[in-house]
Coordinates of C-alpha atoms in Angstrom, one line a residue:
Chain A
M3 CA 79.5 136.4 86.8
A4 CA 78.5 136.4 90.5
K5 CA 78.3 133.0 92.1
Q6 CA 74.9 132.1 93.4
M7 CA 76.1 130.5 96.7
T8 CA 72.7 130.9 98.2
G9 CA 71.2 128.6 95.5
N10 CA 71.5 124.9 95.1
Y11 CA 74.5 123.2 96.6
L12 CA 76.2 120.8 94.2
L13 CA 79.6 119.0 93.9
Q14 CA 81.2 121.9 92.0
H15 CA 80.4 124.3 94.9
Y16 CA 83.1 122.5 97.1
L17 CA 85.5 124.1 94.7
T18 CA 83.8 127.4 94.4
S19 CA 83.7 127.8 98.2
G20 CA 87.4 126.8 98.4
A21 CA 88.3 129.4 95.8
V22 CA 86.5 132.1 97.8
R23 CA 88.1 131.1 101.1
N24 CA 91.6 130.5 100.0
P25 CA 92.2 131.1 96.2
D26 CA 96.0 130.6 96.5
A27 CA 96.0 127.2 98.2
A28 CA 97.0 124.2 96.0
A29 CA 94.0 122.2 95.0
I30 CA 95.8 119.6 92.9
V31 CA 99.4 118.6 92.2
C32 CA 100.3 116.1 89.5
R33 CA 103.3 115.3 87.4
G34 CA 105.0 118.6 88.3
A35 CA 101.9 120.7 87.5
R36 CA 99.9 122.5 90.2
L37 CA 96.6 124.3 90.2
T38 CA 95.4 126.5 93.0
Y39 CA 91.8 126.7 94.0
G40 CA 91.5 130.0 92.2
Q41 CA 93.1 128.7 89.0
L42 CA 91.0 125.5 89.0
E43 CA 87.8 127.6 89.5
R44 CA 88.6 129.9 86.6
S45 CA 89.8 127.2 84.3
S46 CA 86.8 125.0 84.9
D47 CA 84.5 128.0 84.5
R48 CA 86.1 128.5 81.0
M49 CA 85.7 124.8 80.3
A50 CA 82.0 125.0 81.2
R51 CA 81.6 128.0 79.0
L52 CA 83.4 126.3 76.1
L53 CA 81.3 123.1 76.5
W54 CA 78.1 125.3 76.6
E55 CA 79.1 127.1 73.4
E56 CA 79.7 123.7 71.8
G57 CA 76.1 122.8 72.5
V58 CA 76.5 120.7 75.7
R59 CA 73.4 121.0 77.9
P60 CA 72.4 119.7 81.4
G61 CA 72.1 116.0 81.5
D62 CA 74.4 115.3 78.5
R63 CA 77.0 112.6 79.1
I64 CA 80.5 113.8 78.5
G65 CA 83.4 111.3 78.4
I66 CA 86.7 111.8 80.2
F67 CA 89.4 109.6 78.6
L68 CA 92.5 110.9 80.3
P69 CA 95.5 109.6 82.2
K70 CA 95.8 111.3 85.6
S71 CA 96.7 114.9 85.4
V72 CA 95.7 118.3 86.7
E73 CA 93.6 118.7 83.6
T74 CA 91.4 115.8 84.8
L75 CA 90.0 118.0 87.5
V76 CA 89.4 120.9 85.0
A77 CA 87.5 118.4 83.0
V78 CA 85.4 117.1 85.9
F79 CA 84.4 120.5 87.2
G80 CA 83.9 122.0 83.7
I81 CA 81.5 119.2 82.9
L82 CA 79.6 119.5 86.3
K83 CA 79.4 123.3 85.8
T84 CA 77.4 122.9 82.6
G85 CA 75.0 120.6 84.5
A86 CA 76.3 117.7 82.4
V87 CA 77.3 114.2 83.6
Y88 CA 80.9 113.0 83.5
V89 CA 81.6 109.5 82.4
P90 CA 85.2 108.4 83.1
L91 CA 86.6 105.8 80.7
D92 CA 89.5 103.7 81.7
P93 CA 92.4 105.3 79.8
K94 CA 93.8 101.8 79.3
S95 CA 90.6 100.3 78.1
P96 CA 90.6 98.4 74.8
A97 CA 89.0 100.4 72.0
Q98 CA 86.0 98.1 71.7
R99 CA 85.0 98.4 75.3
A100 CA 85.4 102.2 75.4
A101 CA 83.4 102.4 72.2
Y102 CA 80.6 100.3 73.7
I103 CA 80.4 102.7 76.7
I104 CA 80.4 105.7 74.4
R105 CA 77.5 104.1 72.4
D106 CA 75.6 102.9 75.5
C107 CA 75.2 106.2 77.2
G108 CA 75.4 108.3 74.0
I109 CA 78.6 110.2 74.6
R110 CA 79.0 112.9 71.9
V111 CA 81.8 114.9 73.5
L112 CA 85.0 113.4 74.7
L113 CA 87.7 115.1 76.8
T114 CA 91.0 113.4 76.1
A115 CA 94.8 113.8 75.6
S116 CA 97.3 113.2 72.9
R117 CA 98.6 110.1 74.7
Q118 CA 95.3 108.5 73.9
K119 CA 95.5 109.2 70.1
T120 CA 96.2 105.6 68.9
V121 CA 93.3 104.0 70.8
L122 CA 91.0 107.0 70.0
A123 CA 91.6 106.4 66.3
Q124 CA 90.5 102.8 66.8
I125 CA 87.4 103.9 68.8
L126 CA 86.5 106.2 65.9
C127 CA 86.6 103.2 63.6
E128 CA 84.0 101.5 65.8
D129 CA 80.5 102.8 65.7
A130 CA 80.7 105.6 68.2
P131 CA 78.5 108.7 68.2
L132 CA 81.3 111.2 69.0
R133 CA 81.1 114.6 67.4
L134 CA 83.7 116.5 69.4
C135 CA 87.1 115.5 70.8
L136 CA 88.6 118.1 73.1
F137 CA 92.3 117.5 73.7
M138 CA 93.4 118.8 77.1
D139 CA 97.0 119.1 75.9
S140 CA 97.3 119.4 72.2
A141 CA 96.0 117.2 69.4
A142 CA 98.6 118.1 66.8
S143 CA 97.0 115.9 64.3
L144 CA 94.4 113.2 64.9
E145 CA 94.2 110.7 62.1
L146 CA 90.5 110.2 61.3
P147 CA 89.3 107.1 59.6
E148 CA 88.0 107.7 56.1
G149 CA 84.6 109.2 55.9
R150 CA 84.5 110.1 59.6
S151 CA 84.0 113.7 60.6
V152 CA 84.7 114.7 64.2
R153 CA 85.4 118.2 65.4
V154 CA 88.8 118.4 67.1
L155 CA 89.7 121.2 69.5
D156 CA 92.8 121.9 71.6
W157 CA 92.0 123.1 75.1
P158 CA 95.1 125.3 75.5
E159 CA 94.2 127.2 72.3
A160 CA 90.4 127.1 72.7
Q161 CA 90.3 128.4 76.3
A162 CA 92.1 131.6 75.3
S163 CA 89.0 132.8 73.4
V164 CA 86.4 131.8 75.9
K165 CA 84.7 134.3 78.2
D166 CA 85.0 133.9 82.0
G167 CA 82.0 132.9 84.1
C168 CA 79.8 129.9 83.7
P169 CA 76.2 129.7 82.8
D170 CA 73.4 129.8 85.4
L171 CA 71.9 126.4 85.7
P172 CA 68.7 124.7 86.7
T173 CA 70.6 121.7 88.1
I174 CA 69.5 120.3 91.5
N175 CA 71.2 117.8 93.8
T176 CA 69.1 114.8 92.6
D177 CA 70.3 115.3 89.0
L178 CA 73.1 113.0 87.7
A179 CA 76.7 114.0 88.4
Y180 CA 78.5 111.0 86.9
I181 CA 78.1 107.5 85.6
L182 CA 80.6 104.8 86.5
Y183 CA 80.7 101.6 84.4
T184 CA 81.3 98.3 86.1
S185 CA 81.5 94.8 84.9
G186 CA 78.1 93.3 84.0
S187 CA 77.1 89.6 84.1
T188 CA 75.4 89.8 80.7
G189 CA 78.8 90.3 79.0
R190 CA 78.5 94.1 78.8
P191 CA 79.6 96.7 81.3
K192 CA 76.7 98.6 83.0
G193 CA 76.6 102.2 83.9
V194 CA 75.9 103.1 87.5
M195 CA 74.1 106.5 87.6
L196 CA 75.0 108.7 90.6
S197 CA 73.6 112.1 91.5
H198 CA 75.2 115.0 93.3
L199 CA 73.2 114.1 96.4
N200 CA 74.5 110.5 96.2
A201 CA 78.1 111.7 96.1
M202 CA 77.7 114.5 98.5
T203 CA 76.1 112.5 101.2
F204 CA 79.2 110.3 101.2
V205 CA 81.7 113.1 100.8
D206 CA 80.2 115.3 103.6
W207 CA 80.2 112.3 105.9
A208 CA 83.8 111.3 105.0
A209 CA 85.3 114.8 105.2
T210 CA 83.9 115.1 108.7
Y211 CA 84.6 111.6 109.9
F212 CA 88.2 111.6 108.8
Q213 CA 88.6 115.3 109.8
V214 CA 90.1 116.4 106.5
R215 CA 91.6 119.8 107.0
P216 CA 93.1 122.4 104.7
E217 CA 96.7 121.3 105.7
D218 CA 96.0 117.7 104.6
R219 CA 97.6 116.2 101.6
L220 CA 95.5 113.4 100.1
S221 CA 96.6 110.7 97.7
N222 CA 94.5 109.8 94.6
H223 CA 95.6 106.3 93.9
A224 CA 92.4 104.9 92.2
P225 CA 91.7 105.8 88.6
L226 CA 88.8 108.2 87.9
H227 CA 86.5 105.4 86.7
F228 CA 86.9 103.7 90.1
D229 CA 84.6 105.2 92.8
L230 CA 87.4 105.4 95.4
S231 CA 88.4 108.6 93.5
V232 CA 85.2 110.3 94.6
F233 CA 86.6 110.6 98.2
D234 CA 90.1 111.7 97.1
L235 CA 88.9 114.5 94.7
F236 CA 85.8 115.8 96.4
A237 CA 86.6 115.3 100.1
S238 CA 89.9 117.1 99.6
L239 CA 88.3 120.0 97.8
K240 CA 85.5 120.3 100.3
A241 CA 88.1 120.6 103.1
G242 CA 90.3 123.1 101.2
A243 CA 93.1 120.4 101.2
S244 CA 95.4 119.3 98.3
V245 CA 95.1 116.2 96.3
F246 CA 98.0 114.3 94.7
P247 CA 97.0 111.9 91.9
V248 CA 99.5 109.1 91.8
P249 CA 100.6 108.7 88.2
E250 CA 99.9 105.3 86.7
A251 CA 103.6 104.4 86.4
V252 CA 104.1 105.1 90.1
T253 CA 101.2 102.8 91.1
L254 CA 103.0 100.0 89.3
F255 CA 106.2 100.3 91.2
P256 CA 105.8 100.0 95.0
V257 CA 109.2 101.6 95.7
Q258 CA 108.2 104.6 93.8
A259 CA 104.8 104.7 95.5
A260 CA 106.6 104.8 98.9
Q261 CA 108.9 107.5 97.6
F262 CA 105.8 109.4 96.4
I263 CA 104.2 109.3 99.8
Q264 CA 107.4 110.5 101.4
D265 CA 108.2 113.3 98.9
H266 CA 104.7 114.7 98.9
R267 CA 104.4 114.3 102.6
L268 CA 101.0 112.7 102.2
T269 CA 98.8 112.6 105.2
V270 CA 95.8 110.6 104.0
W271 CA 96.0 107.5 101.7
Y272 CA 93.1 105.6 100.2
S273 CA 93.4 102.6 98.0
V274 CA 92.5 99.0 97.5
P275 CA 94.2 96.6 100.0
S276 CA 96.2 94.9 97.2
A277 CA 98.0 98.2 96.5
L278 CA 98.9 98.5 100.2
I279 CA 100.0 94.8 100.4
Q280 CA 102.3 95.4 97.4
L281 CA 103.7 98.4 99.2
L282 CA 104.4 96.3 102.3
Q283 CA 105.9 93.4 100.3
H284 CA 107.9 95.2 97.7
G285 CA 108.0 98.9 98.8
D286 CA 111.3 98.6 100.7
L287 CA 109.5 100.7 103.4
G288 CA 112.5 100.7 105.8
R289 CA 114.2 103.2 103.4
F290 CA 111.3 105.7 103.5
D291 CA 109.8 108.1 106.1
L292 CA 106.1 107.6 105.9
A293 CA 105.3 109.0 109.4
G294 CA 103.3 111.9 107.9
L295 CA 100.5 109.5 107.1
R296 CA 97.8 110.0 109.7
A297 CA 95.0 108.0 108.1
V298 CA 95.1 105.0 105.8
L299 CA 91.7 104.1 104.2
F300 CA 91.1 101.0 102.2
A301 CA 88.1 99.5 100.4
G302 CA 87.2 97.3 97.5
E303 CA 88.2 93.9 98.8
V304 CA 88.9 91.9 102.0
F305 CA 92.2 92.9 103.7
P306 CA 93.7 89.7 105.1
V307 CA 94.5 90.2 108.8
K308 CA 98.1 88.9 108.6
Y309 CA 99.0 91.8 106.2
L310 CA 96.9 94.2 108.1
R311 CA 99.0 93.5 111.2
T312 CA 102.1 94.2 109.2
L313 CA 100.6 97.4 107.9
A314 CA 99.8 98.5 111.5
A315 CA 103.3 97.8 112.6
A316 CA 104.8 99.6 109.6
L317 CA 102.6 102.7 110.1
P318 CA 102.2 102.9 113.9
R319 CA 101.0 106.5 113.8
A320 CA 98.3 106.1 111.2
G321 CA 94.7 105.3 111.9
L322 CA 93.5 102.4 109.6
Y323 CA 90.0 102.3 108.3
N324 CA 88.1 99.5 106.5
L325 CA 85.5 101.0 104.2
Y326 CA 82.8 99.0 102.5
G327 CA 80.3 99.8 99.7
P328 CA 79.5 98.8 96.2
T329 CA 79.7 101.4 93.4
E330 CA 75.9 101.6 93.6
T331 CA 76.0 103.1 97.1
N332 CA 79.5 104.4 97.4
V333 CA 80.9 103.7 100.8
C334 CA 78.1 102.8 103.2
T335 CA 79.9 101.3 106.2
V336 CA 83.2 102.0 108.1
H337 CA 85.2 100.1 110.6
P338 CA 88.2 101.8 112.4
V339 CA 90.8 99.1 112.8
G340 CA 91.9 98.6 116.4
E341 CA 94.4 96.2 117.9
I342 CA 94.4 92.9 116.0
P343 CA 95.2 90.0 118.4
E344 CA 98.0 87.8 117.3
T345 CA 95.6 84.8 117.3
Q346 CA 93.0 86.4 115.1
T347 CA 92.7 85.0 111.6
T348 CA 89.2 86.0 110.8
P349 CA 88.7 89.1 108.7
I350 CA 87.9 92.4 110.4
P351 CA 84.3 93.7 110.2
I352 CA 83.1 96.0 107.5
G353 CA 81.6 97.9 110.4
K354 CA 78.6 100.1 110.9
A355 CA 76.7 102.5 108.6
C356 CA 77.9 106.0 107.7
A357 CA 75.8 109.1 108.3
N358 CA 72.5 109.3 106.5
T359 CA 72.9 105.7 105.4
D360 CA 71.3 102.6 106.8
V361 CA 72.3 99.0 106.2
F362 CA 70.4 96.0 107.2
A363 CA 70.5 92.3 106.5
V364 CA 67.7 89.7 106.3
N365 CA 67.6 85.9 106.4
E366 CA 65.8 83.5 104.0
N367 CA 62.5 84.4 105.8
D368 CA 63.0 88.1 105.2
E369 CA 63.6 88.7 109.0
P370 CA 66.4 90.8 110.3
I371 CA 69.4 88.6 111.1
R372 CA 70.4 87.9 114.6
E373 CA 73.9 87.8 116.0
G374 CA 76.0 85.2 114.1
E375 CA 73.3 84.5 111.5
A376 CA 73.9 85.0 107.8
G377 CA 71.8 87.2 105.6
D378 CA 71.6 89.4 102.5
L379 CA 72.8 93.0 102.9
F380 CA 70.6 95.9 101.8
V381 CA 71.5 99.6 101.8
R382 CA 69.0 102.5 102.1
G383 CA 69.5 106.2 102.1
S384 CA 70.7 109.1 100.0
T385 CA 73.9 107.4 98.8
V386 CA 71.9 104.8 96.8
M387 CA 72.3 105.2 93.0
K388 CA 69.5 106.3 90.7
G389 CA 69.8 103.1 88.6
Y390 CA 71.7 101.5 85.7
W391 CA 71.8 103.6 82.6
G392 CA 69.4 102.3 80.0
H393 CA 68.6 99.2 82.0
P394 CA 65.2 99.5 83.8
D395 CA 65.2 95.7 84.2
L396 CA 68.5 95.5 86.0
T397 CA 67.6 98.6 88.0
A398 CA 64.3 97.0 89.2
A399 CA 66.2 93.9 90.2
A400 CA 68.7 95.8 92.3
L401 CA 66.6 98.7 93.7
V402 CA 63.8 96.9 95.6
R403 CA 60.8 98.2 97.4
R404 CA 60.9 97.3 101.1
P405 CA 58.5 98.1 104.0
A406 CA 59.6 101.3 105.7
T407 CA 59.9 101.9 109.4
G408 CA 56.6 103.2 110.6
G409 CA 54.6 102.1 107.6
G410 CA 54.7 102.7 103.8
S411 CA 57.5 101.5 101.7
E412 CA 60.8 102.7 100.4
I413 CA 63.6 101.8 98.0
A414 CA 66.6 99.8 99.2
Y415 CA 69.6 98.5 97.2
R416 CA 70.2 94.8 97.3
T417 CA 74.0 94.4 97.4
G418 CA 74.2 90.7 96.6
D419 CA 76.7 90.5 99.5
R420 CA 76.2 87.9 102.3
V421 CA 77.0 89.2 105.8
T422 CA 76.6 88.4 109.4
I423 CA 76.5 90.6 112.5
N424 CA 78.5 90.4 115.7
E425 CA 77.7 91.3 119.3
K426 CA 78.8 94.9 118.8
G427 CA 76.3 95.4 116.0
E428 CA 79.1 95.4 113.4
Y429 CA 78.6 93.7 110.1
L430 CA 81.0 91.1 108.7
F431 CA 81.4 90.3 105.0
L432 CA 80.9 86.6 104.1
G433 CA 80.8 86.5 100.3
R434 CA 78.8 87.0 97.2
R435 CA 75.5 85.5 96.2
D436 CA 76.4 85.5 92.5
H437 CA 79.5 85.2 90.3
M438 CA 80.9 88.6 90.9
I439 CA 84.4 88.6 92.3
K440 CA 87.1 91.1 93.2
S441 CA 90.6 91.0 91.9
R442 CA 93.1 93.7 92.9
G443 CA 90.0 95.6 94.0
F444 CA 88.4 95.6 90.6
R445 CA 84.9 94.3 90.4
I446 CA 84.6 91.5 87.9
E447 CA 81.5 89.5 86.7
L448 CA 82.9 86.1 85.7
G449 CA 79.9 85.9 83.2
E450 CA 81.3 88.9 81.3
I451 CA 84.5 87.0 80.7
E452 CA 82.7 83.8 79.7
A453 CA 80.5 85.8 77.3
V454 CA 83.6 87.2 75.6
L455 CA 85.3 83.7 75.5
V456 CA 82.4 81.9 73.8
N457 CA 82.2 84.7 71.2
H458 CA 85.5 83.4 69.9
P459 CA 84.7 81.5 66.7
R460 CA 86.7 78.4 67.7
V461 CA 85.5 78.2 71.3
H462 CA 82.8 75.7 71.9
E463 CA 82.3 76.2 75.6
A464 CA 84.0 78.1 78.3
A465 CA 83.8 78.4 82.1
V466 CA 85.6 81.0 84.2
V467 CA 86.3 80.6 87.9
A468 CA 88.0 82.6 90.6
I469 CA 90.9 81.1 92.6
P470 CA 91.1 82.8 95.9
D471 CA 94.4 84.5 96.6
E472 CA 95.4 86.4 99.7
A473 CA 97.5 89.1 98.1
V474 CA 95.3 90.0 95.1
G475 CA 91.8 88.8 96.2
N476 CA 91.3 86.3 93.3
R477 CA 93.1 85.0 90.3
I478 CA 91.0 84.2 87.3
R479 CA 91.1 80.8 85.6
A480 CA 89.4 80.0 82.3
V481 CA 88.7 76.5 81.1
I482 CA 88.0 76.2 77.4
V483 CA 86.6 73.5 75.2
P484 CA 87.6 74.2 71.6
S485 CA 85.1 73.6 68.8
P486 CA 85.3 70.1 67.3
S487 CA 88.6 69.6 65.4
A488 CA 89.7 73.2 66.0
T489 CA 93.0 74.1 67.5
L490 CA 93.4 77.0 69.9
T491 CA 96.4 78.4 71.7
R492 CA 96.6 80.3 75.0
A493 CA 98.1 83.3 73.1
E494 CA 95.1 83.4 70.8
I495 CA 92.7 83.5 73.7
E496 CA 94.7 86.2 75.4
T497 CA 94.7 88.3 72.4
H498 CA 91.0 87.9 71.9
C499 CA 90.3 88.9 75.5
A500 CA 92.7 91.8 75.4
Q501 CA 90.7 93.3 72.5
K502 CA 87.5 93.2 74.4
L503 CA 88.3 93.3 78.2
P504 CA 90.3 95.5 80.5
H505 CA 93.6 94.0 81.4
Y506 CA 92.5 93.0 84.9
M507 CA 89.8 90.8 83.5
I508 CA 92.1 88.7 81.2
P509 CA 92.3 85.2 82.7
E510 CA 95.7 84.6 84.3
I511 CA 95.3 80.8 84.0
I512 CA 94.0 79.4 80.7
D513 CA 93.5 75.6 80.3
F514 CA 91.9 73.5 77.6
C515 CA 89.9 70.4 78.0
D516 CA 87.6 68.1 75.9
A517 CA 84.5 68.6 78.2
L518 CA 83.6 70.7 81.2
P519 CA 82.9 68.8 84.4
R520 CA 79.1 68.8 85.2
T521 CA 77.1 68.7 88.4
S522 CA 74.3 66.2 88.8
T523 CA 71.9 68.8 87.5
G524 CA 73.9 69.3 84.4
K525 CA 75.4 72.6 85.3
T526 CA 79.1 73.4 84.9
D527 CA 80.8 72.2 88.1
K528 CA 82.6 75.3 89.1
K529 CA 83.7 73.9 92.4
V530 CA 85.7 71.3 90.6
L531 CA 87.2 73.8 88.2
A532 CA 88.2 76.1 91.1
G533 CA 89.6 73.2 93.0
E534 CA 91.7 71.8 90.2
A535 CA 94.0 74.8 90.0
V536 CA 94.9 74.9 93.6
Chain B
M22 CA 126.2 86.4 77.4
D23 CA 126.2 89.1 74.7
P24 CA 123.7 91.9 75.2
G25 CA 121.9 91.1 71.9
M26 CA 121.1 87.7 73.2
I27 CA 119.9 89.0 76.6
E28 CA 117.7 91.5 74.8
E29 CA 116.2 88.8 72.5
K30 CA 115.4 86.5 75.4
I31 CA 113.6 89.3 77.3
R32 CA 111.8 90.5 74.1
T33 CA 110.6 87.0 73.4
Y34 CA 109.3 86.7 76.9
I35 CA 107.5 90.0 76.9
M36 CA 105.9 89.4 73.5
K37 CA 104.8 85.9 74.4
E38 CA 103.6 86.5 77.9
L39 CA 102.7 90.1 78.4
M40 CA 101.7 91.6 75.0
H41 CA 98.4 89.9 74.4
D42 CA 97.1 93.3 73.5
H43 CA 99.7 94.0 70.8
A44 CA 100.3 90.6 69.4
Q45 CA 101.0 91.9 65.9
M46 CA 103.3 94.7 67.1
E47 CA 107.0 94.2 67.1
L48 CA 108.5 95.3 70.4
K49 CA 111.0 98.1 69.7
R50 CA 113.7 98.5 72.4
D51 CA 112.8 102.1 73.2
V52 CA 109.0 101.7 73.4
S53 CA 107.6 102.5 76.9
L54 CA 106.3 99.3 78.4
I55 CA 104.4 101.4 81.0
D56 CA 102.7 104.1 79.0
G57 CA 102.0 101.6 76.2
G58 CA 100.1 99.6 78.8
I59 CA 102.2 96.5 78.0
I60 CA 103.0 95.7 81.6
D61 CA 100.5 96.1 84.5
S62 CA 101.3 95.4 88.1
L63 CA 101.0 91.6 87.6
G64 CA 103.0 91.7 84.4
L65 CA 105.8 93.6 86.1
F66 CA 106.2 91.0 88.8
K67 CA 106.1 88.2 86.2
L68 CA 108.8 89.9 84.3
V69 CA 111.0 90.4 87.4
S70 CA 110.6 86.7 88.3
F71 CA 111.4 85.7 84.7
I72 CA 114.7 87.7 84.6
E73 CA 115.7 86.4 88.0
E74 CA 115.2 82.8 87.0
E75 CA 116.4 83.0 83.4
F76 CA 119.6 84.8 84.2
R77 CA 120.1 83.6 87.8
I78 CA 120.3 87.1 89.2
T79 CA 118.6 88.9 92.1
V80 CA 116.6 92.1 91.6
E81 CA 116.4 94.0 94.8
P82 CA 113.1 95.7 95.7
H83 CA 114.6 99.2 95.3
E84 CA 115.7 98.3 91.8
V85 CA 112.2 97.7 90.6
R86 CA 111.7 101.2 89.4
T87 CA 110.7 103.0 86.2
D88 CA 114.4 103.7 85.4
N89 CA 115.1 99.9 85.2
F90 CA 111.8 98.8 83.6
E91 CA 110.5 101.6 81.4
T92 CA 111.8 100.0 78.1
L93 CA 113.2 96.8 76.8
A94 CA 116.6 98.6 76.5
V95 CA 116.8 99.5 80.2
V96 CA 115.7 96.1 81.4
T97 CA 118.5 94.6 79.2
D98 CA 121.0 97.0 80.7
L99 CA 120.0 96.1 84.2
V100 CA 120.4 92.4 83.5
R101 CA 123.7 93.0 81.7
K102 CA 125.1 95.0 84.6
K103 CA 124.0 92.3 87.1
L104 CA 125.7 89.6 85.0
D105 CA 128.9 91.7 84.8
Q106 CA 129.0 92.3 88.5
R107 CA 128.6 88.6 89.1
S108 CA 131.4 87.5 86.8
A109 CA 133.7 90.3 88.3
G110 CA 132.8 89.2 91.8
P111 CA 134.8 86.7 94.0

């Protein structure tokens, strides 16, 4: 089927263009497997055709429940090419949380791998509307709970009988491309809906700004359910470069991560600061040649300047860039890190707005902030999400109507972040308005953890606070009041949390007490609780 | 210290401190701690500190690798080798 390159321009066309220009170039290399642009284009065409024949239609939500692999990209592009929406699920997610997301956005088709079989069996025991599980490797046998019927297909087998070419679609760039679930304060994760235009506004800017070229070799450190992966996967494909997903085990071991950068001669790295700090502290960098790195990008949390200085010394040839932006807007500001004076202890700026994006901050009187003044940060422009899946209330609270320049009004995203501005017009991050925190770059609503804790039958009350920590952002402390005459152990709480929360949200410090400290207004005194643990 | 005792100490620590998710599961010596999601980056460094303190050994940064931490069996081997080196040393 001829490609309609003159038609709409969508995320999948980065790949299609690359396959036309240079079909034999490597698009993705992972765990010893490699796919060229041509192979990835054909394979994802067949995936799209298969999904289409299985009844997938534009707008359908399709889950991706896969560890990093070359097949992940086949899945992403196959889904996009049917006009459907990909929903990445954390492959390490507890079954209950994954099942919640599957129910929440009505995922009926899940692309997965045999490594996920145990947890998948648990998901199928929960109430989940799945009707097709497509195994990207081979399912061998999936044990289904009694009375549960789910169609199971093996991709290696199924693709052989699928025709080439993908269906012609009515999709346009304001249609949804993917949904990313983030922690929600109500105790449930919420789905951030992002369109092709949202993603491409960022990707087009980033590929140009960072001058990504065909000879570049990009890392993909973040998991697919984390929006940092949008840069890695799509900016590399737009540029005709190669992307190297870092296997989960390698991200655990800093020495192996350093080896990975050296062996694959990576030129561009993008991760949360804590991964880079780990690399600096435990990566034994003196033993490795990382001089190929020309750009190191980080986002997701504040990078303490003392570590940033060490990083600059360890990688003297690499440009360092601080990126900022919530999942709801992807990256919206950038700050190229220059010389950091020895005396500087204050954090570096989050910088200035990216192309086709505007950021502004207002004070309590809704006036634009002046130099040095604190205010609430808003983002407007085509990177701003379409809303939260199934939550018009949350959407309305986050996407607010503001007066537009020159009259009328327009929608802006209220980030909930407090910022100030310096004499160069650069924004500086001050903190959050609410109880959202970052730990190892993961976004965490403390309320979600509290909601899980109080659900335990023997928990009377619980409060969760963040203890600031330079290396990981924050550590999480839970203080629990057991029900009268009940006994509870730390292990019981941990097990309870592990069944409902991702590992990075399980409190690291768990303490018990008879009553929570209160403020004069009767609220839980979180300042006291956060102070006690220091 | 005999290898069985080393293994048991490490198993007890992992089960008590790192396996919230699999509280009912018995930790077999050849189960992957990584693929099984038993240790994350925080858990890994807790485990390293534990074996350093418990057995009074030093684990060098370059030794913190999959080969030495993939399973309970290889962690035990690492500790045993370190203890042997120490008792053979000056």
